[in-house]
């Protein structure tokens, strides 16, 4: 069986379930993973692939020259070439633009075609883009395909100078059969149970979500469970206290994929108010949790940020507000309560959307088709 060499910063960050989905579902190309760091291996087993643990390094001279030039030093894997040249590698797949920049020379020496997946910060974060400018020119010129999650990210990549003819939309995907579907209903006699899932960073928009929940128009009973952690947790907990919401908002920290699925089964509506951060960081595409919630039958309250309208069905599976707009989000929360008779229908619409457009068992065929074409 031919192999695809997957290039990652780490295998695998807790939030990168979308990468794991595509790796574990590979059928025609054995996934070989080359990473700088190894973590959460028990959470993300890879029975159909192989983890290649070559030590990575960057020479001091290369680091110094890169720092002086305001760019990134290339990474090397001593001893890897001798092993990899004897493997049936058909194509290399770099997961995020940064990894493509620092492994570009390694892939070129290996002599294999390169595909690059862009995910979010790598097309939006200002400091990174400034340092990656020269590296991106090389990547755009040499890569066989540049992969994005949706049309908003596609347009952003074109603005960065990528050749449009190389860009391919590859939808993020999950296995819907792993998510239990349940229609939601609410009669107004109990609190609405909201769920937020994500890293507690600016682009996830939870600060805006708390402001919206504190708005006087949100005059129905509710509770919010926050699953996730990050650098803004203390500030967000303080904000909840300042707004008088501390008795209705529970911060539970990180959870496993299984724990998240259980939480989805117990909650009514997903609240995911993503936005562009001050430093430009954005979702790029859309959070995977939007797919997971819709697969479970949860209506969604979110924003029109990035490719979120592309992975939901606006007005049919999700109420979407302008990003960063607490008043607009409060209006959508009010609509959600007033239109609770539609929750079941919206849940079915969301599930249908995921089964049709975001089923990993279908999307892996498209991705491996790109591998075959590139190789």
CSV table of C-alpha atoms in Angstrom, one decimal:
chain,number,residue,atom,x,y,z
A,1,UNK,CA,0.0,0.0,0.0
A,2,UNK,CA,1.4,3.5,-0.8
A,3,UNK,CA,1.9,5.8,2.1
A,4,UNK,CA,1.2,9.5,2.9
A,5,UNK,CA,3.8,11.2,5.1
A,6,UNK,CA,1.9,13.5,7.4
A,7,UNK,CA,4.0,16.4,8.8
A,8,UNK,CA,2.8,17.9,12.1
A,9,UNK,CA,4.1,20.2,14.8
A,10,UNK,CA,2.8,17.6,17.4
A,11,UNK,CA,0.9,14.4,17.4
A,12,UNK,CA,-1.6,15.3,18.6
A,13,UNK,CA,-3.0,18.4,20.3
A,14,UNK,CA,-6.2,17.7,22.3
A,15,UNK,CA,-8.3,20.0,20.0
A,16,UNK,CA,-7.1,18.4,16.7
A,17,UNK,CA,-9.6,15.6,16.5
A,18,UNK,CA,-10.3,16.6,12.9
A,19,UNK,CA,-6.8,15.6,11.9
A,20,UNK,CA,-7.1,12.3,13.8
A,21,UNK,CA,-10.4,11.6,11.9
A,22,UNK,CA,-8.7,11.8,8.5
A,23,UNK,CA,-5.7,9.8,9.6
A,24,UNK,CA,-7.6,6.9,11.2
A,25,UNK,CA,-10.1,6.6,8.3
A,26,UNK,CA,-7.4,6.4,5.6
A,27,UNK,CA,-8.0,3.4,3.4
A,28,UNK,CA,-5.8,3.7,0.2
A,29,UNK,CA,-2.7,5.4,1.7
A,30,UNK,CA,-1.1,4.3,4.9
A,31,UNK,CA,-0.6,7.3,7.2
A,32,UNK,CA,3.0,7.8,8.4
A,33,UNK,CA,3.3,10.6,10.9
A,34,UNK,CA,6.4,12.7,11.4
A,35,UNK,CA,6.2,15.2,14.2
A,36,UNK,CA,8.4,17.3,16.5
A,37,UNK,CA,6.4,16.5,19.7
A,38,UNK,CA,4.4,13.5,20.9
A,39,UNK,CA,1.4,13.9,23.2
A,40,UNK,CA,-2.1,12.5,23.9
A,41,UNK,CA,-1.1,9.2,22.3
A,42,UNK,CA,-3.6,7.3,24.4
A,43,UNK,CA,-6.4,9.6,23.2
A,44,UNK,CA,-5.5,9.3,19.5
A,45,UNK,CA,-4.5,5.7,18.7
A,46,UNK,CA,-3.5,5.1,15.0
A,47,UNK,CA,-3.9,1.4,14.4
A,48,UNK,CA,-3.7,1.8,10.6
A,49,UNK,CA,-0.6,3.9,10.6
A,50,UNK,CA,2.8,4.4,12.0
A,51,UNK,CA,4.4,7.1,14.2
A,52,UNK,CA,7.9,8.0,13.0
A,53,UNK,CA,9.9,9.2,16.0
A,54,UNK,CA,13.0,10.8,14.4
A,55,UNK,CA,14.5,13.7,16.5
A,56,UNK,CA,14.1,17.1,14.8
A,57,UNK,CA,16.6,19.9,15.0
A,58,UNK,CA,17.3,23.3,13.5
A,59,UNK,CA,20.9,24.4,13.3
A,60,UNK,CA,22.0,27.4,15.3
A,61,UNK,CA,23.2,29.2,12.2
A,62,UNK,CA,19.9,28.6,10.5
A,63,UNK,CA,18.0,29.9,13.5
A,64,UNK,CA,20.2,33.0,13.6
A,65,UNK,CA,19.8,33.8,9.9
A,66,UNK,CA,16.1,33.2,10.1
A,67,UNK,CA,15.8,35.5,13.1
A,68,UNK,CA,17.8,38.2,11.4
A,69,UNK,CA,15.6,37.9,8.3
A,70,UNK,CA,12.4,37.8,10.3
A,71,UNK,CA,11.5,34.3,9.0
A,72,UNK,CA,11.5,30.7,10.2
A,73,UNK,CA,14.4,28.3,10.3
A,74,UNK,CA,13.9,25.0,8.4
A,75,UNK,CA,13.6,21.8,10.4
A,76,UNK,CA,15.6,18.7,9.7
A,77,UNK,CA,15.2,15.1,10.8
A,78,UNK,CA,18.7,13.4,11.1
A,79,UNK,CA,18.6,9.8,10.0
A,80,UNK,CA,15.1,10.1,8.4
A,81,UNK,CA,16.1,10.1,4.8
A,82,UNK,CA,17.7,6.7,4.8
A,83,UNK,CA,14.6,5.2,6.3
A,84,UNK,CA,12.0,7.1,4.4
A,85,UNK,CA,13.6,6.6,1.0
A,86,UNK,CA,12.9,2.9,1.4
A,87,UNK,CA,9.3,3.4,2.2
A,88,UNK,CA,6.6,3.6,-0.5
A,89,UNK,CA,5.8,7.3,0.1
A,90,UNK,CA,3.6,8.7,-2.6
A,91,UNK,CA,2.9,12.2,-1.2
A,92,UNK,CA,3.6,14.4,1.8
A,93,UNK,CA,0.8,16.2,3.6
A,94,UNK,CA,1.7,19.2,5.8
A,95,UNK,CA,-0.8,20.1,8.5
A,96,UNK,CA,-0.9,23.9,8.7
A,97,UNK,CA,1.1,26.5,6.9
A,98,UNK,CA,3.8,26.9,9.5
A,99,UNK,CA,4.7,23.2,9.2
A,100,UNK,CA,4.8,23.5,5.4
A,101,UNK,CA,7.2,26.5,5.7
A,102,UNK,CA,9.7,24.8,8.1
A,103,UNK,CA,9.6,21.4,6.4
A,104,UNK,CA,9.6,22.7,2.8
A,105,UNK,CA,13.3,22.0,2.2
A,106,UNK,CA,13.0,18.5,3.8
A,107,UNK,CA,10.2,17.6,1.5
A,108,UNK,CA,12.0,18.9,-1.5
A,109,UNK,CA,15.1,16.8,-0.7
A,110,UNK,CA,12.8,13.8,-0.2
A,111,UNK,CA,11.5,14.4,-3.7
A,112,UNK,CA,7.8,13.9,-3.0
A,113,UNK,CA,4.8,16.0,-4.0
A,114,UNK,CA,3.5,18.3,-1.2
A,115,UNK,CA,-0.1,19.0,-0.1
A,116,UNK,CA,-0.6,21.7,2.5
A,117,UNK,CA,-3.7,22.0,4.8
A,118,UNK,CA,-4.5,25.4,6.2
A,119,UNK,CA,-6.5,25.6,9.3
A,120,UNK,CA,-6.9,29.1,10.8
A,121,UNK,CA,-4.1,31.1,12.5
A,122,UNK,CA,-1.9,30.2,9.5
A,123,UNK,CA,-4.0,32.4,7.2
A,124,UNK,CA,-4.9,35.1,9.7
A,125,UNK,CA,-2.5,35.7,12.6
A,126,UNK,CA,-0.6,38.9,11.8
A,127,UNK,CA,2.7,38.2,13.4
A,128,UNK,CA,3.0,34.7,11.9
A,129,UNK,CA,2.0,35.9,8.4
A,130,UNK,CA,4.7,38.6,8.5
A,131,UNK,CA,7.4,36.1,9.3
A,132,UNK,CA,6.0,33.5,6.9
A,133,UNK,CA,5.8,35.8,3.9
A,134,UNK,CA,9.0,34.5,2.1
A,135,UNK,CA,8.3,30.9,3.2
A,136,UNK,CA,4.8,31.1,1.8
A,137,UNK,CA,6.0,32.2,-1.6
A,138,UNK,CA,8.1,29.0,-1.8
A,139,UNK,CA,5.3,26.8,-0.5
A,140,UNK,CA,2.7,28.3,-2.9
A,141,UNK,CA,5.1,27.8,-5.8
A,142,UNK,CA,6.1,24.2,-5.0
A,143,UNK,CA,3.0,22.6,-3.4
A,144,UNK,CA,0.8,20.5,-5.6
A,145,UNK,CA,-2.4,21.4,-3.8
A,146,UNK,CA,-3.3,23.9,-1.1
A,147,UNK,CA,-6.2,22.6,1.0
A,148,UNK,CA,-8.8,24.8,2.8
A,149,UNK,CA,-12.0,24.0,4.7
A,150,UNK,CA,-14.3,26.4,2.9
A,151,UNK,CA,-14.8,29.4,0.6
A,152,UNK,CA,-14.0,32.0,3.2
A,153,UNK,CA,-10.6,30.4,3.8
A,154,UNK,CA,-10.1,29.9,0.0
A,155,UNK,CA,-10.6,33.7,-0.5
A,156,UNK,CA,-8.2,34.5,2.3
A,157,UNK,CA,-5.5,32.3,0.8
A,158,UNK,CA,-5.9,34.0,-2.6
A,159,UNK,CA,-5.5,37.3,-0.9
A,160,UNK,CA,-2.2,36.0,0.5
A,161,UNK,CA,-0.9,35.3,-3.0
A,162,UNK,CA,-1.8,31.6,-3.4
A,163,UNK,CA,-2.5,30.5,-7.0
A,164,UNK,CA,-6.2,29.9,-7.2
A,165,UNK,CA,-5.8,26.9,-9.5
A,166,UNK,CA,-4.0,25.0,-6.7
A,167,UNK,CA,-6.6,25.5,-4.0
A,168,UNK,CA,-9.0,22.7,-3.2
A,169,UNK,CA,-11.8,22.8,-0.7
A,170,UNK,CA,-11.7,19.7,1.6
A,171,UNK,CA,-14.5,19.8,4.1
A,172,UNK,CA,-13.7,19.1,7.8
A,173,UNK,CA,-15.5,15.9,8.7
A,174,UNK,CA,-16.5,13.5,11.5
A,175,UNK,CA,-18.2,10.1,11.6
A,176,UNK,CA,-21.9,10.9,12.2
A,177,UNK,CA,-22.5,7.3,13.4
A,178,UNK,CA,-20.3,8.0,16.4
A,179,UNK,CA,-22.8,10.8,17.6
A,180,UNK,CA,-26.1,9.9,19.1
A,181,UNK,CA,-28.9,12.0,17.6
A,182,UNK,CA,-31.7,13.4,19.8
A,183,UNK,CA,-34.3,16.0,19.0
A,184,UNK,CA,-34.4,18.9,21.4
A,185,UNK,CA,-37.5,20.5,22.9
A,186,UNK,CA,-38.2,23.2,25.5
A,187,UNK,CA,-41.4,24.3,27.0
A,188,UNK,CA,-40.1,27.3,29.0
A,189,UNK,CA,-40.6,25.7,32.4
A,190,UNK,CA,-36.9,24.9,32.9
A,191,UNK,CA,-33.6,26.5,32.1
A,192,UNK,CA,-32.2,26.2,28.6
A,193,UNK,CA,-28.9,24.3,28.9
A,194,UNK,CA,-26.3,25.9,26.7
A,195,UNK,CA,-23.0,24.3,26.0
A,196,UNK,CA,-19.7,26.0,24.9
A,197,UNK,CA,-16.8,23.9,23.8
A,198,UNK,CA,-13.3,25.3,22.9
A,199,UNK,CA,-10.0,26.7,24.0
A,200,UNK,CA,-10.5,29.8,26.1
A,201,UNK,CA,-8.8,32.2,23.7
A,202,UNK,CA,-10.0,35.4,22.1
A,203,UNK,CA,-11.1,34.0,18.8
A,204,UNK,CA,-13.6,31.6,20.4
A,205,UNK,CA,-15.6,34.7,21.5
A,206,UNK,CA,-16.8,33.5,24.9
A,207,UNK,CA,-16.4,37.0,26.3
A,208,UNK,CA,-18.9,38.2,23.7
A,209,UNK,CA,-21.2,35.3,24.6
A,210,UNK,CA,-21.2,36.2,28.3
A,211,UNK,CA,-22.0,39.8,27.5
A,212,UNK,CA,-24.9,38.6,25.3
A,213,UNK,CA,-26.3,36.3,28.0
A,214,UNK,CA,-26.2,39.2,30.4
A,215,UNK,CA,-28.3,41.3,28.0
A,216,UNK,CA,-31.8,42.2,29.3
A,217,UNK,CA,-33.4,40.6,26.2
A,218,UNK,CA,-32.2,37.2,27.4
A,219,UNK,CA,-35.0,37.1,29.9
A,220,UNK,CA,-35.6,33.3,30.0
A,221,UNK,CA,-34.0,30.9,32.5
A,222,UNK,CA,-30.7,29.4,31.3
A,223,UNK,CA,-27.5,27.7,32.4
A,224,UNK,CA,-24.1,27.5,30.5
A,225,UNK,CA,-21.5,24.8,30.7
A,226,UNK,CA,-18.0,25.7,29.5
A,227,UNK,CA,-15.9,22.8,28.4
A,228,UNK,CA,-12.3,23.9,27.7
A,229,UNK,CA,-9.4,25.7,29.2
A,230,UNK,CA,-6.8,28.3,28.1
A,231,UNK,CA,-5.1,31.6,28.9
A,232,UNK,CA,-8.3,33.6,29.3
A,233,UNK,CA,-10.0,31.3,31.8
A,234,UNK,CA,-9.4,33.5,34.8
A,235,UNK,CA,-10.5,36.7,32.9
A,236,UNK,CA,-13.7,34.9,31.7
A,237,UNK,CA,-14.5,33.6,35.2
A,238,UNK,CA,-14.0,37.2,36.6
A,239,UNK,CA,-16.2,38.5,33.8
A,240,UNK,CA,-19.0,36.1,34.7
A,241,UNK,CA,-18.8,37.3,38.3
A,242,UNK,CA,-18.8,40.9,37.3
A,243,UNK,CA,-21.9,40.4,35.2
A,244,UNK,CA,-23.6,38.5,38.0
A,245,UNK,CA,-23.7,35.2,36.0
A,246,UNK,CA,-21.5,33.1,38.3
A,247,UNK,CA,-24.3,31.0,39.5
A,248,UNK,CA,-25.4,30.1,36.0
A,249,UNK,CA,-22.0,29.6,34.3
A,250,UNK,CA,-19.9,26.5,35.1
A,251,UNK,CA,-16.3,26.3,33.9
A,252,UNK,CA,-15.4,22.6,33.8
A,253,UNK,CA,-12.0,22.7,32.1
A,254,UNK,CA,-10.7,20.3,29.4
A,255,UNK,CA,-12.6,17.1,28.7
A,256,UNK,CA,-12.1,14.0,26.6
A,257,UNK,CA,-13.9,13.4,23.3
A,258,UNK,CA,-16.1,10.9,25.1
A,259,UNK,CA,-16.9,13.3,27.9
A,260,UNK,CA,-17.8,16.0,25.3
A,261,UNK,CA,-20.2,13.6,23.6
A,262,UNK,CA,-21.9,12.9,26.9
A,263,UNK,CA,-22.2,16.6,27.6
A,264,UNK,CA,-23.8,17.1,24.2
A,265,UNK,CA,-26.4,14.5,25.0
A,266,UNK,CA,-27.3,16.4,28.1
A,267,UNK,CA,-27.5,19.9,26.7
A,268,UNK,CA,-30.0,21.7,24.5
A,269,UNK,CA,-28.1,24.3,22.4
A,270,UNK,CA,-24.5,24.9,21.4
A,271,UNK,CA,-23.3,28.5,21.9
A,272,UNK,CA,-20.2,29.1,19.8
A,273,UNK,CA,-19.7,32.9,19.3
A,274,UNK,CA,-16.4,32.8,17.3
A,275,UNK,CA,-14.8,36.0,16.2
A,276,UNK,CA,-11.5,37.5,14.8
A,277,UNK,CA,-9.0,38.2,17.6
A,278,UNK,CA,-7.1,41.5,17.9
A,279,UNK,CA,-4.0,39.9,16.5
A,280,UNK,CA,-5.9,38.7,13.4
A,281,UNK,CA,-6.2,35.1,14.6
A,282,UNK,CA,-9.4,33.4,13.4
A,283,UNK,CA,-11.1,30.1,13.0
A,284,UNK,CA,-10.0,30.3,9.4
A,285,UNK,CA,-12.6,27.6,8.6
A,286,UNK,CA,-14.9,26.6,11.4
A,287,UNK,CA,-14.7,24.8,14.7
A,288,UNK,CA,-15.2,21.0,14.5
A,289,UNK,CA,-17.6,21.2,17.4
A,290,UNK,CA,-20.2,22.8,15.1
A,291,UNK,CA,-20.3,19.5,13.2
A,292,UNK,CA,-20.4,17.4,16.3
A,293,UNK,CA,-23.3,19.4,17.8
A,294,UNK,CA,-25.4,19.3,14.6
A,295,UNK,CA,-24.7,15.5,14.4
A,296,UNK,CA,-26.2,15.2,17.9
A,297,UNK,CA,-29.3,17.2,16.9
A,298,UNK,CA,-28.4,20.4,18.8
A,299,UNK,CA,-29.5,23.7,17.4
A,300,UNK,CA,-26.6,26.2,17.2
A,301,UNK,CA,-26.3,29.8,18.1
A,302,UNK,CA,-23.1,31.2,16.5
A,303,UNK,CA,-21.7,33.9,14.3
A,304,UNK,CA,-21.1,34.6,10.6
A,305,UNK,CA,-17.4,34.3,11.2
A,306,UNK,CA,-15.1,32.7,8.6
A,307,UNK,CA,-16.6,29.5,7.2
A,308,UNK,CA,-19.3,29.0,9.9
A,309,UNK,CA,-22.1,29.7,7.5
A,310,UNK,CA,-20.6,27.0,5.2
A,311,UNK,CA,-20.7,24.2,7.8
A,312,UNK,CA,-24.1,25.1,9.2
A,313,UNK,CA,-27.5,25.8,7.6
A,314,UNK,CA,-28.2,29.4,8.5
A,315,UNK,CA,-31.8,29.8,9.8
A,316,UNK,CA,-32.4,26.1,9.5
A,317,UNK,CA,-29.8,24.5,11.8
A,318,UNK,CA,-28.3,27.7,13.3
A,319,UNK,CA,-29.0,31.2,14.3
A,320,UNK,CA,-26.0,33.3,13.2
A,321,UNK,CA,-25.2,36.8,14.5
A,322,UNK,CA,-22.5,39.2,13.2
A,323,UNK,CA,-19.2,38.3,14.9
A,324,UNK,CA,-18.1,40.3,17.9
A,325,UNK,CA,-21.6,41.8,18.3
A,326,UNK,CA,-23.0,41.1,21.8
A,327,UNK,CA,-26.3,42.8,21.1
A,328,UNK,CA,-26.8,40.9,17.8
A,329,UNK,CA,-26.0,37.7,19.6
A,330,UNK,CA,-28.5,38.5,22.4
A,331,UNK,CA,-31.1,39.0,19.7
A,332,UNK,CA,-30.4,35.5,18.3
A,333,UNK,CA,-30.5,34.0,21.7
A,334,UNK,CA,-33.9,35.6,22.2
A,335,UNK,CA,-35.1,34.3,18.8
A,336,UNK,CA,-33.8,30.8,19.8
A,337,UNK,CA,-36.1,30.9,22.9
A,338,UNK,CA,-39.1,32.3,21.0
A,339,UNK,CA,-38.7,29.7,18.2
A,340,UNK,CA,-38.2,26.7,20.5
A,341,UNK,CA,-41.0,24.9,18.6
A,342,UNK,CA,-38.5,24.7,15.7
A,343,UNK,CA,-35.7,23.0,17.7
A,344,UNK,CA,-36.5,19.5,16.6
A,345,UNK,CA,-36.7,20.5,12.9
A,346,UNK,CA,-33.5,22.4,13.2
A,347,UNK,CA,-31.8,19.4,14.8
A,348,UNK,CA,-32.9,17.2,11.9
A,349,UNK,CA,-31.7,19.8,9.4
A,350,UNK,CA,-28.3,19.9,11.1
A,351,UNK,CA,-27.9,16.1,11.2
A,352,UNK,CA,-28.8,15.9,7.5
A,353,UNK,CA,-26.2,18.6,6.7
A,354,UNK,CA,-23.5,16.6,8.4
A,355,UNK,CA,-24.4,13.3,6.9
A,356,UNK,CA,-24.5,14.9,3.4
A,357,UNK,CA,-21.5,17.2,3.5
A,358,UNK,CA,-19.2,16.4,6.4
A,359,UNK,CA,-19.1,12.6,6.7
A,360,UNK,CA,-15.5,11.5,7.0
A,361,UNK,CA,-16.3,8.2,5.3
A,362,UNK,CA,-17.1,10.2,2.2
A,363,UNK,CA,-14.6,13.0,2.6
A,364,UNK,CA,-11.7,10.6,3.0
A,365,UNK,CA,-12.4,9.4,-0.6
A,366,UNK,CA,-12.0,13.0,-1.8
A,367,UNK,CA,-8.8,13.6,0.2
A,368,UNK,CA,-7.2,10.3,-1.0
A,369,UNK,CA,-8.2,11.3,-4.5
A,370,UNK,CA,-6.0,14.3,-4.2
A,371,UNK,CA,-3.2,12.2,-2.9
A,372,UNK,CA,-3.5,9.9,-5.9
A,373,UNK,CA,-3.6,12.9,-8.3
A,374,UNK,CA,-0.6,14.5,-6.7
A,375,UNK,CA,1.4,11.3,-6.5
